[in-house]
């Protein structure tokens, strides 16, 4: 088990190197010059050329890539061109908001997806089944930015139930505050995260519900479900303890993969709801061609994704005794 | 239709005039018809027949566990004198496992892969005996001991895939016996096992049945098994009983040509017959239940069939005392 974890962690290194090279290559191909963006439209060609030299942008690509790796080896992600602060510091200030959003969205997606999927499977062919699968179709096909705007228009602008933009206190701080007798802080945080998390979760919830339904329908026909009934167990217990536990196994790995999609979706959702996380940062970094910052963000996303999937694989071995890690 | 002369009062199982229908792509058609069974406590009834003759459907109907597409469309099933088919679902759930329990054919798929053997047995005990977790687990280990599981305390903590085929079937039997059921239904319990293990498991079931005084309904296609354990035998063909007798009468004087055919297919040394002689098989195949012939369903394969057999279905009649058969041209006893 420990050996497996260590081996998986070591595998992160070649993956990270690959990610960096690919991102670097992509940024070389994309037109646009950070020096020009930084100096604005009034700048003379000499000023731009000067700045490019200072930033090291004129060096050949392999020198720049080599220099970046050298920095990384020293634990340094470099400095942002525009914010004149260390990249690690900028990312550190933003990462919490994004992880919070993604985790809440993932929880929502799992909760909604599993519940609807089970209901649809148990009542196959009923109205619940039809409505659920219709919603799932909608959820899969609706782009996140459009759904985000719709939710905002409905719940924030028209109904005025929820705040349209921004973030409350960080969730962990809010929970601490609630425990020390100030529940309104937590309430405020929850109200703020609800719309962006829902917009982000919809797509994954739809995919999970379909998957759970299919998986459940299959498992409900298994012999061991009949055995469970033959023992005299009541239907809810058979469905949850015997069928669902087995039906969730294939779903679990998909939930891990969805986390990657959630991080991608977070870029759009954070823009729409002015959520101060990595997604927003990504957008501005890309539009400004802030190369060190983009590299840092991509690397962070990749590491989070890889770690989440490692956790999922470990969980898999925990819930399915037939799985052997190795 | 013919009924058994024996009284059904006080019987553990009394099935009368049962018909099981399947609704499928080919419309609705019966897979079991005119079924009647009586099993007393402590008695072993074997139901014999080829695959697809309706014996598994009959077994599942005894626990009201028929698949969604199938249903008991006619007749009655009484379990310990209670009308089982009219019972509300919750009452049926209360009876399953305690009054009537089932051993399934393929223990690898019939046991839940993600729960330990002990958990699965204890779950039944907790459900019916209202025991706490620890006491239920102790009872589970005790039951594993009863079925002669080697090292029961350790096996209880293992998952089905960690056990051998024979051990899994022992676990399955323990699961069925955990709450001392009065009736045990076993659907081909040894089919998935090696021949040597088959004999052990069969001996175990039969031995436990005698010791615990359970009524046992054993479904099998193997007449060797029948000879070993049965008190009475029902031979089924195409969803109907074709012969019914005590095990002694059946083997001594089989009446129905189909039973004779089945017996010809048992590989065993017979005095005066050379060991190299080929086994007799029954020509042809079982007709599908949605396309049964008009007369006797066995007539197309029957060596003794007459014109009447193809036209008119023979009723189940008492041909000798306690010995029933459905045949126009039966062998004289």
JSON list of N, CA, C and O in Angstrom, two decimals, chain A residues 222-235 237 241-243 245-246 249 319-322 324, chain B residues 60 63 65 90 93-94 96-97 104 109-115 119-120 123-124 127-128 159 161 172 175:
[
{"chain": "A", "resi": 222, "resn": "UNK", "atom": "N", "xyz": [-28.52, -8.86, -10.41]},
{"chain": "A", "resi": 222, "resn": "UNK", "atom": "CA", "xyz": [-27.51, -9.84, -10.00]},
{"chain": "A", "resi": 222, "resn": "UNK", "atom": "C", "xyz": [-28.10, -10.87, -9.03]},
{"chain": "A", "resi": 222, "resn": "UNK", "atom": "O", "xyz": [-29.04, -10.59, -8.30]},
{"chain": "A", "resi": 223, "resn": "UNK", "atom": "N", "xyz": [-27.48, -12.03, -9.02]},
{"chain": "A", "resi": 223, "resn": "UNK", "atom": "CA", "xyz": [-27.94, -13.10, -8.13]},
{"chain": "A", "resi": 223, "resn": "UNK", "atom": "C", "xyz": [-27.88, -12.71, -6.66]},
{"chain": "A", "resi": 223, "resn": "UNK", "atom": "O", "xyz": [-28.75, -13.07, -5.88]},
{"chain": "A", "resi": 224, "resn": "UNK", "atom": "N", "xyz": [-26.83, -11.95, -6.28]},
{"chain": "A", "resi": 224, "resn": "UNK", "atom": "CA", "xyz": [-26.70, -11.68, -4.84]},
{"chain": "A", "resi": 224, "resn": "UNK", "atom": "C", "xyz": [-27.78, -10.73, -4.33]},
{"chain": "A", "resi": 224, "resn": "UNK", "atom": "O", "xyz": [-28.08, -10.72, -3.14]},
{"chain": "A", "resi": 225, "resn": "UNK", "atom": "N", "xyz": [-28.38, -9.97, -5.23]},
{"chain": "A", "resi": 225, "resn": "UNK", "atom": "CA", "xyz": [-29.52, -9.13, -4.83]},
{"chain": "A", "resi": 225, "resn": "UNK", "atom": "C", "xyz": [-30.71, -10.04, -4.50]},
{"chain": "A", "resi": 225, "resn": "UNK", "atom": "O", "xyz": [-31.41, -9.83, -3.51]},
{"chain": "A", "resi": 226, "resn": "UNK", "atom": "N", "xyz": [-30.90, -11.06, -5.34]},
{"chain": "A", "resi": 226, "resn": "UNK", "atom": "CA", "xyz": [-31.96, -12.03, -5.06]},
{"chain": "A", "resi": 226, "resn": "UNK", "atom": "C", "xyz": [-31.69, -12.74, -3.73]},
{"chain": "A", "resi": 226, "resn": "UNK", "atom": "O", "xyz": [-32.61, -12.97, -2.94]},
{"chain": "A", "resi": 227, "resn": "UNK", "atom": "N", "xyz": [-30.42, -13.08, -3.48]},
{"chain": "A", "resi": 227, "resn": "UNK", "atom": "CA", "xyz": [-30.07, -13.70, -2.20]},
{"chain": "A", "resi": 227, "resn": "UNK", "atom": "C", "xyz": [-30.45, -12.79, -1.04]},
{"chain": "A", "resi": 227, "resn": "UNK", "atom": "O", "xyz": [-30.97, -13.25, -0.03]},
{"chain": "A", "resi": 228, "resn": "UNK", "atom": "N", "xyz": [-30.18, -11.49, -1.22]},
{"chain": "A", "resi": 228, "resn": "UNK", "atom": "CA", "xyz": [-30.49, -10.55, -0.15]},
{"chain": "A", "resi": 228, "resn": "UNK", "atom": "C", "xyz": [-31.99, -10.53, 0.13]},
{"chain": "A", "resi": 228, "resn": "UNK", "atom": "O", "xyz": [-32.42, -10.51, 1.29]},
{"chain": "A", "resi": 229, "resn": "UNK", "atom": "N", "xyz": [-32.79, -10.57, -0.93]},
{"chain": "A", "resi": 229, "resn": "UNK", "atom": "CA", "xyz": [-34.24, -10.65, -0.73]},
{"chain": "A", "resi": 229, "resn": "UNK", "atom": "C", "xyz": [-34.61, -11.97, -0.07]},
{"chain": "A", "resi": 229, "resn": "UNK", "atom": "O", "xyz": [-35.50, -12.03, 0.77]},
{"chain": "A", "resi": 230, "resn": "UNK", "atom": "N", "xyz": [-33.93, -13.05, -0.48]},
{"chain": "A", "resi": 230, "resn": "UNK", "atom": "CA", "xyz": [-34.24, -14.37, 0.07]},
{"chain": "A", "resi": 230, "resn": "UNK", "atom": "C", "xyz": [-33.95, -14.44, 1.57]},
{"chain": "A", "resi": 230, "resn": "UNK", "atom": "O", "xyz": [-34.50, -15.27, 2.28]},
{"chain": "A", "resi": 231, "resn": "UNK", "atom": "N", "xyz": [-33.06, -13.54, 2.05]},
{"chain": "A", "resi": 231, "resn": "UNK", "atom": "CA", "xyz": [-32.79, -13.50, 3.49]},
{"chain": "A", "resi": 231, "resn": "UNK", "atom": "C", "xyz": [-33.91, -12.81, 4.25]},
{"chain": "A", "resi": 231, "resn": "UNK", "atom": "O", "xyz": [-33.92, -12.79, 5.47]},
{"chain": "A", "resi": 232, "resn": "UNK", "atom": "N", "xyz": [-34.82, -12.18, 3.50]},
{"chain": "A", "resi": 232, "resn": "UNK", "atom": "CA", "xyz": [-35.92, -11.49, 4.15]},
{"chain": "A", "resi": 232, "resn": "UNK", "atom": "C", "xyz": [-35.65, -10.02, 4.38]},
{"chain": "A", "resi": 232, "resn": "UNK", "atom": "O", "xyz": [-36.39, -9.35, 5.09]},
{"chain": "A", "resi": 233, "resn": "UNK", "atom": "N", "xyz": [-34.57, -9.49, 3.76]},
{"chain": "A", "resi": 233, "resn": "UNK", "atom": "CA", "xyz": [-34.26, -8.07, 3.95]},
{"chain": "A", "resi": 233, "resn": "UNK", "atom": "C", "xyz": [-35.32, -7.21, 3.25]},
{"chain": "A", "resi": 233, "resn": "UNK", "atom": "O", "xyz": [-35.88, -7.61, 2.24]},
{"chain": "A", "resi": 234, "resn": "UNK", "atom": "N", "xyz": [-35.56, -6.03, 3.83]},
{"chain": "A", "resi": 234, "resn": "UNK", "atom": "CA", "xyz": [-36.52, -5.12, 3.23]},
{"chain": "A", "resi": 234, "resn": "UNK", "atom": "C", "xyz": [-35.85, -4.41, 2.05]},
{"chain": "A", "resi": 234, "resn": "UNK", "atom": "O", "xyz": [-34.65, -4.25, 1.99]},
{"chain": "A", "resi": 235, "resn": "UNK", "atom": "N", "xyz": [-36.73, -3.95, 1.14]},
{"chain": "A", "resi": 235, "resn": "UNK", "atom": "CA", "xyz": [-36.24, -3.40, -0.12]},
{"chain": "A", "resi": 235, "resn": "UNK", "atom": "C", "xyz": [-35.23, -2.25, 0.02]},
{"chain": "A", "resi": 235, "resn": "UNK", "atom": "O", "xyz": [-34.18, -2.26, -0.64]},
{"chain": "A", "resi": 237, "resn": "UNK", "atom": "N", "xyz": [-33.09, -1.62, 2.26]},
{"chain": "A", "resi": 237, "resn": "UNK", "atom": "CA", "xyz": [-31.80, -2.13, 2.70]},
{"chain": "A", "resi": 237, "resn": "UNK", "atom": "C", "xyz": [-31.10, -2.89, 1.56]},
{"chain": "A", "resi": 237, "resn": "UNK", "atom": "O", "xyz": [-29.89, -2.76, 1.36]},
{"chain": "A", "resi": 241, "resn": "UNK", "atom": "N", "xyz": [-27.64, -1.20, 0.71]},
{"chain": "A", "resi": 241, "resn": "UNK", "atom": "CA", "xyz": [-26.47, -1.91, 1.20]},
{"chain": "A", "resi": 241, "resn": "UNK", "atom": "C", "xyz": [-25.94, -2.92, 0.19]},
{"chain": "A", "resi": 241, "resn": "UNK", "atom": "O", "xyz": [-24.73, -3.08, 0.05]},
{"chain": "A", "resi": 242, "resn": "UNK", "atom": "N", "xyz": [-26.83, -3.60, -0.52]},
{"chain": "A", "resi": 242, "resn": "UNK", "atom": "CA", "xyz": [-26.34, -4.64, -1.42]},
{"chain": "A", "resi": 242, "resn": "UNK", "atom": "C", "xyz": [-26.16, -4.15, -2.85]},
{"chain": "A", "resi": 242, "resn": "UNK", "atom": "O", "xyz": [-25.12, -4.38, -3.45]},
{"chain": "A", "resi": 243, "resn": "UNK", "atom": "N", "xyz": [-27.16, -3.46, -3.39]},
{"chain": "A", "resi": 243, "resn": "UNK", "atom": "CA", "xyz": [-27.06, -3.06, -4.79]},
{"chain": "A", "resi": 243, "resn": "UNK", "atom": "C", "xyz": [-26.18, -1.81, -4.94]},
{"chain": "A", "resi": 243, "resn": "UNK", "atom": "O", "xyz": [-25.21, -1.83, -5.70]},
{"chain": "A", "resi": 245, "resn": "UNK", "atom": "N", "xyz": [-23.95, -0.33, -3.15]},
{"chain": "A", "resi": 245, "resn": "UNK", "atom": "CA", "xyz": [-22.52, -0.45, -2.85]},
{"chain": "A", "resi": 245, "resn": "UNK", "atom": "C", "xyz": [-21.75, -1.04, -4.01]},
{"chain": "A", "resi": 245, "resn": "UNK", "atom": "O", "xyz": [-20.63, -0.63, -4.31]},
{"chain": "A", "resi": 246, "resn": "UNK", "atom": "N", "xyz": [-22.36, -2.00, -4.67]},
{"chain": "A", "resi": 246, "resn": "UNK", "atom": "CA", "xyz": [-21.70, -2.59, -5.83]},
{"chain": "A", "resi": 246, "resn": "UNK", "atom": "C", "xyz": [-21.81, -1.69, -7.06]},
{"chain": "A", "resi": 246, "resn": "UNK", "atom": "O", "xyz": [-20.89, -1.62, -7.86]},
{"chain": "A", "resi": 249, "resn": "UNK", "atom": "N", "xyz": [-19.12, 1.17, -7.54]},
{"chain": "A", "resi": 249, "resn": "UNK", "atom": "CA", "xyz": [-17.71, 0.91, -7.84]},
{"chain": "A", "resi": 249, "resn": "UNK", "atom": "C", "xyz": [-17.28, 1.52, -9.17]},
{"chain": "A", "resi": 249, "resn": "UNK", "atom": "O", "xyz": [-16.32, 2.28, -9.21]},
{"chain": "A", "resi": 319, "resn": "UNK", "atom": "N", "xyz": [-13.06, 0.10, -0.91]},
{"chain": "A", "resi": 319, "resn": "UNK", "atom": "CA", "xyz": [-14.45, -0.35, -0.97]},
{"chain": "A", "resi": 319, "resn": "UNK", "atom": "C", "xyz": [-14.63, -1.65, -1.74]},
{"chain": "A", "resi": 319, "resn": "UNK", "atom": "O", "xyz": [-15.63, -2.33, -1.56]},
{"chain": "A", "resi": 320, "resn": "UNK", "atom": "N", "xyz": [-13.71, -2.01, -2.61]},
{"chain": "A", "resi": 320, "resn": "UNK", "atom": "CA", "xyz": [-13.84, -3.28, -3.32]},
{"chain": "A", "resi": 320, "resn": "UNK", "atom": "C", "xyz": [-12.72, -4.23, -2.90]},
{"chain": "A", "resi": 320, "resn": "UNK", "atom": "O", "xyz": [-11.58, -4.06, -3.30]},
{"chain": "A", "resi": 321, "resn": "UNK", "atom": "N", "xyz": [-13.06, -5.24, -2.09]},
{"chain": "A", "resi": 321, "resn": "UNK", "atom": "CA", "xyz": [-12.02, -6.12, -1.57]},
{"chain": "A", "resi": 321, "resn": "UNK", "atom": "C", "xyz": [-11.32, -6.93, -2.66]},
{"chain": "A", "resi": 321, "resn": "UNK", "atom": "O", "xyz": [-10.26, -7.49, -2.42]},
{"chain": "A", "resi": 322, "resn": "UNK", "atom": "N", "xyz": [-11.90, -6.99, -3.86]},
{"chain": "A", "resi": 322, "resn": "UNK", "atom": "CA", "xyz": [-11.27, -7.78, -4.91]},
{"chain": "A", "resi": 322, "resn": "UNK", "atom": "C", "xyz": [-10.12, -7.05, -5.57]},
{"chain": "A", "resi": 322, "resn": "UNK", "atom": "O", "xyz": [-9.31, -7.63, -6.27]},
{"chain": "A", "resi": 324, "resn": "UNK", "atom": "N", "xyz": [-6.65, -5.32, -5.94]},
{"chain": "A", "resi": 324, "resn": "UNK", "atom": "CA", "xyz": [-5.33, -5.32, -5.32]},
{"chain": "A", "resi": 324, "resn": "UNK", "atom": "C", "xyz": [-4.50, -4.23, -5.94]},
{"chain": "A", "resi": 324, "resn": "UNK", "atom": "O", "xyz": [-4.39, -4.14, -7.15]},
{"chain": "B", "resi": 60, "resn": "UNK", "atom": "N", "xyz": [-38.31, -20.75, -7.18]},
{"chain": "B", "resi": 60, "resn": "UNK", "atom": "CA", "xyz": [-38.35, -19.32, -6.86]},
{"chain": "B", "resi": 60, "resn": "UNK", "atom": "C", "xyz": [-39.74, -18.89, -6.40]},
{"chain": "B", "resi": 60, "resn": "UNK", "atom": "O", "xyz": [-39.88, -18.04, -5.53]},
{"chain": "B", "resi": 63, "resn": "UNK", "atom": "N", "xyz": [-40.54, -18.88, -2.72]},
{"chain": "B", "resi": 63, "resn": "UNK", "atom": "CA", "xyz": [-40.13, -17.76, -1.87]},
{"chain": "B", "resi": 63, "resn": "UNK", "atom": "C", "xyz": [-40.71, -16.44, -2.39]},
{"chain": "B", "resi": 63, "resn": "UNK", "atom": "O", "xyz": [-40.34, -15.38, -1.93]},
{"chain": "B", "resi": 65, "resn": "UNK", "atom": "N", "xyz": [-39.99, -15.13, -5.19]},
{"chain": "B", "resi": 65, "resn": "UNK", "atom": "CA", "xyz": [-38.84, -14.41, -5.71]},
{"chain": "B", "resi": 65, "resn": "UNK", "atom": "C", "xyz": [-38.76, -14.52, -7.23]},
{"chain": "B", "resi": 65, "resn": "UNK", "atom": "O", "xyz": [-37.69, -14.44, -7.82]},
{"chain": "B", "resi": 90, "resn": "UNK", "atom": "N", "xyz": [-44.58, -7.17, 3.04]},
{"chain": "B", "resi": 90, "resn": "UNK", "atom": "CA", "xyz": [-43.84, -7.07, 4.30]},
{"chain": "B", "resi": 90, "resn": "UNK", "atom": "C", "xyz": [-43.89, -8.37, 5.10]},
{"chain": "B", "resi": 90, "resn": "UNK", "atom": "O", "xyz": [-42.92, -8.77, 5.74]},
{"chain": "B", "resi": 93, "resn": "UNK", "atom": "N", "xyz": [-41.56, -10.81, 3.55]},
{"chain": "B", "resi": 93, "resn": "UNK", "atom": "CA", "xyz": [-40.18, -10.50, 3.94]},
{"chain": "B", "resi": 93, "resn": "UNK", "atom": "C", "xyz": [-39.88, -11.03, 5.35]},
{"chain": "B", "resi": 93, "resn": "UNK", "atom": "O", "xyz": [-38.77, -11.47, 5.63]},
{"chain": "B", "resi": 94, "resn": "UNK", "atom": "N", "xyz": [-40.91, -10.97, 6.21]},
{"chain": "B", "resi": 94, "resn": "UNK", "atom": "CA", "xyz": [-40.71, -11.48, 7.57]},
{"chain": "B", "resi": 94, "resn": "UNK", "atom": "C", "xyz": [-40.50, -13.00, 7.58]},
{"chain": "B", "resi": 94, "resn": "UNK", "atom": "O", "xyz": [-39.81, -13.53, 8.44]},
{"chain": "B", "resi": 96, "resn": "UNK", "atom": "N", "xyz": [-39.35, -14.92, 4.89]},
{"chain": "B", "resi": 96, "resn": "UNK", "atom": "CA", "xyz": [-38.16, -15.36, 4.17]},
{"chain": "B", "resi": 96, "resn": "UNK", "atom": "C", "xyz": [-36.96, -15.41, 5.11]},
{"chain": "B", "resi": 96, "resn": "UNK", "atom": "O", "xyz": [-36.71, -14.47, 5.85]},
{"chain": "B", "resi": 97, "resn": "UNK", "atom": "N", "xyz": [-36.24, -16.51, 5.06]},
{"chain": "B", "resi": 97, "resn": "UNK", "atom": "CA", "xyz": [-35.06, -16.62, 5.91]},
{"chain": "B", "resi": 97, "resn": "UNK", "atom": "C", "xyz": [-35.35, -17.36, 7.20]},
{"chain": "B", "resi": 97, "resn": "UNK", "atom": "O", "xyz": [-34.50, -18.06, 7.71]},
{"chain": "B", "resi": 104, "resn": "UNK", "atom": "N", "xyz": [-28.88, -21.24, -3.31]},
{"chain": "B", "resi": 104, "resn": "UNK", "atom": "CA", "xyz": [-28.86, -21.02, -4.75]},
{"chain": "B", "resi": 104, "resn": "UNK", "atom": "C", "xyz": [-27.78, -21.84, -5.42]},
{"chain": "B", "resi": 104, "resn": "UNK", "atom": "O", "xyz": [-26.88, -22.38, -4.80]},
{"chain": "B", "resi": 109, "resn": "UNK", "atom": "N", "xyz": [-21.85, -16.05, -7.60]},
{"chain": "B", "resi": 109, "resn": "UNK", "atom": "CA", "xyz": [-22.64, -14.88, -7.96]},
{"chain": "B", "resi": 109, "resn": "UNK", "atom": "C", "xyz": [-23.76, -14.63, -6.95]},
{"chain": "B", "resi": 109, "resn": "UNK", "atom": "O", "xyz": [-24.28, -13.53, -6.88]},
{"chain": "B", "resi": 110, "resn": "UNK", "atom": "N", "xyz": [-24.11, -15.65, -6.17]},
{"chain": "B", "resi": 110, "resn": "UNK", "atom": "CA", "xyz": [-25.22, -15.48, -5.24]},
{"chain": "B", "resi": 110, "resn": "UNK", "atom": "C", "xyz": [-24.78, -14.84, -3.92]},
{"chain": "B", "resi": 110, "resn": "UNK", "atom": "O", "xyz": [-25.61, -14.47, -3.10]},
{"chain": "B", "resi": 111, "resn": "UNK", "atom": "N", "xyz": [-23.47, -14.71, -3.72]},
{"chain": "B", "resi": 111, "resn": "UNK", "atom": "CA", "xyz": [-22.98, -14.02, -2.52]},
{"chain": "B", "resi": 111, "resn": "UNK", "atom": "C", "xyz": [-22.49, -12.64, -2.93]},
{"chain": "B", "resi": 111, "resn": "UNK", "atom": "O", "xyz": [-21.91, -12.46, -4.01]},
{"chain": "B", "resi": 112, "resn": "UNK", "atom": "N", "xyz": [-22.72, -11.67, -2.05]},
{"chain": "B", "resi": 112, "resn": "UNK", "atom": "CA", "xyz": [-22.32, -10.30, -2.36]},
{"chain": "B", "resi": 112, "resn": "UNK", "atom": "C", "xyz": [-20.79, -10.16, -2.32]},
{"chain": "B", "resi": 112, "resn": "UNK", "atom": "O", "xyz": [-20.17, -10.46, -1.30]},
{"chain": "B", "resi": 113, "resn": "UNK", "atom": "N", "xyz": [-20.16, -9.71, -3.42]},
{"chain": "B", "resi": 113, "resn": "UNK", "atom": "CA", "xyz": [-18.70, -9.71, -3.50]},
{"chain": "B", "resi": 113, "resn": "UNK", "atom": "C", "xyz": [-18.02, -8.72, -2.54]},
{"chain": "B", "resi": 113, "resn": "UNK", "atom": "O", "xyz": [-16.85, -8.90, -2.22]},
{"chain": "B", "resi": 114, "resn": "UNK", "atom": "N", "xyz": [-18.73, -7.68, -2.09]},
{"chain": "B", "resi": 114, "resn": "UNK", "atom": "CA", "xyz": [-18.05, -6.68, -1.27]},
{"chain": "B", "resi": 114, "resn": "UNK", "atom": "C", "xyz": [-18.36, -6.79, 0.22]},
{"chain": "B", "resi": 114, "resn": "UNK", "atom": "O", "xyz": [-17.94, -5.94, 1.00]},
{"chain": "B", "resi": 115, "resn": "UNK", "atom": "N", "xyz": [-19.08, -7.83, 0.63]},
{"chain": "B", "resi": 115, "resn": "UNK", "atom": "CA", "xyz": [-19.33, -8.04, 2.05]},
{"chain": "B", "resi": 115, "resn": "UNK", "atom": "C", "xyz": [-18.69, -9.36, 2.48]},
{"chain": "B", "resi": 115, "resn": "UNK", "atom": "O", "xyz": [-18.67, -10.32, 1.69]},
{"chain": "B", "resi": 119, "resn": "UNK", "atom": "N", "xyz": [-20.43, -11.10, 7.64]},
{"chain": "B", "resi": 119, "resn": "UNK", "atom": "CA", "xyz": [-21.39, -10.00, 7.58]},
{"chain": "B", "resi": 119, "resn": "UNK", "atom": "C", "xyz": [-22.69, -10.44, 6.91]},
{"chain": "B", "resi": 119, "resn": "UNK", "atom": "O", "xyz": [-23.79, -10.08, 7.35]},
{"chain": "B", "resi": 120, "resn": "UNK", "atom": "N", "xyz": [-22.56, -11.23, 5.84]},
{"chain": "B", "resi": 120, "resn": "UNK", "atom": "CA", "xyz": [-23.75, -11.62, 5.09]},
{"chain": "B", "resi": 120, "resn": "UNK", "atom": "C", "xyz": [-24.64, -12.56, 5.89]},
{"chain": "B", "resi": 120, "resn": "UNK", "atom": "O", "xyz": [-25.86, -12.49, 5.81]},
{"chain": "B", "resi": 123, "resn": "UNK", "atom": "N", "xyz": [-26.13, -10.57, 8.93]},
{"chain": "B", "resi": 123, "resn": "UNK", "atom": "CA", "xyz": [-27.18, -9.64, 8.52]},
{"chain": "B", "resi": 123, "resn": "UNK", "atom": "C", "xyz": [-28.56, -10.31, 8.63]},
{"chain": "B", "resi": 123, "resn": "UNK", "atom": "O", "xyz": [-29.52, -9.71, 9.11]},
{"chain": "B", "resi": 124, "resn": "UNK", "atom": "N", "xyz": [-28.61, -11.56, 8.20]},
{"chain": "B", "resi": 124, "resn": "UNK", "atom": "CA", "xyz": [-29.87, -12.30, 8.27]},
{"chain": "B", "resi": 124, "resn": "UNK", "atom": "C", "xyz": [-30.27, -12.54, 9.72]},
{"chain": "B", "resi": 124, "resn": "UNK", "atom": "O", "xyz": [-31.43, -12.40, 10.11]},
{"chain": "B", "resi": 127, "resn": "UNK", "atom": "N", "xyz": [-31.52, -9.40, 11.30]},
{"chain": "B", "resi": 127, "resn": "UNK", "atom": "CA", "xyz": [-32.83, -9.05, 10.77]},
{"chain": "B", "resi": 127, "resn": "UNK", "atom": "C", "xyz": [-33.94, -9.83, 11.48]},
{"chain": "B", "resi": 127, "resn": "UNK", "atom": "O", "xyz": [-34.97, -9.28, 11.85]},
{"chain": "B", "resi": 128, "resn": "UNK", "atom": "N", "xyz": [-33.72, -11.13, 11.67]},
{"chain": "B", "resi": 128, "resn": "UNK", "atom": "CA", "xyz": [-34.83, -11.95, 12.16]},
{"chain": "B", "resi": 128, "resn": "UNK", "atom": "C", "xyz": [-34.79, -12.20, 13.66]},
{"chain": "B", "resi": 128, "resn": "UNK", "atom": "O", "xyz": [-35.81, -12.35, 14.29]},
{"chain": "B", "resi": 159, "resn": "UNK", "atom": "N", "xyz": [-13.85, -12.57, 2.20]},
{"chain": "B", "resi": 159, "resn": "UNK", "atom": "CA", "xyz": [-14.82, -12.26, 1.16]},
{"chain": "B", "resi": 159, "resn": "UNK", "atom": "C", "xyz": [-15.02, -13.48, 0.26]},
{"chain": "B", "resi": 159, "resn": "UNK", "atom": "O", "xyz": [-14.14, -14.34, 0.19]},
{"chain": "B", "resi": 161, "resn": "UNK", "atom": "N", "xyz": [-14.65, -14.14, -2.80]},
{"chain": "B", "resi": 161, "resn": "UNK", "atom": "CA", "xyz": [-13.64, -14.52, -3.79]},
{"chain": "B", "resi": 161, "resn": "UNK", "atom": "C", "xyz": [-12.42, -15.16, -3.14]},
{"chain": "B", "resi": 161, "resn": "UNK", "atom": "O", "xyz": [-11.57, -15.71, -3.84]},
{"chain": "B", "resi": 172, "resn": "UNK", "atom": "N", "xyz": [-22.98, -20.48, 1.64]},
{"chain": "B", "resi": 172, "resn": "UNK", "atom": "CA", "xyz": [-24.34, -20.28, 1.15]},
{"chain": "B", "resi": 172, "resn": "UNK", "atom": "C", "xyz": [-25.33, -21.08, 2.00]},
{"chain": "B", "resi": 172, "resn": "UNK", "atom": "O", "xyz": [-26.40, -20.58, 2.38]},
{"chain": "B", "resi": 175, "resn": "UNK", "atom": "N", "xyz": [-25.69, -19.53, 5.32]},
{"chain": "B", "resi": 175, "resn": "UNK", "atom": "CA", "xyz": [-26.55, -18.35, 5.19]},
{"chain": "B", "resi": 175, "resn": "UNK", "atom": "C", "xyz": [-28.02, -18.75, 5.24]},
{"chain": "B", "resi": 175, "resn": "UNK", "atom": "O", "xyz": [-28.84, -18.12, 5.91]}
]
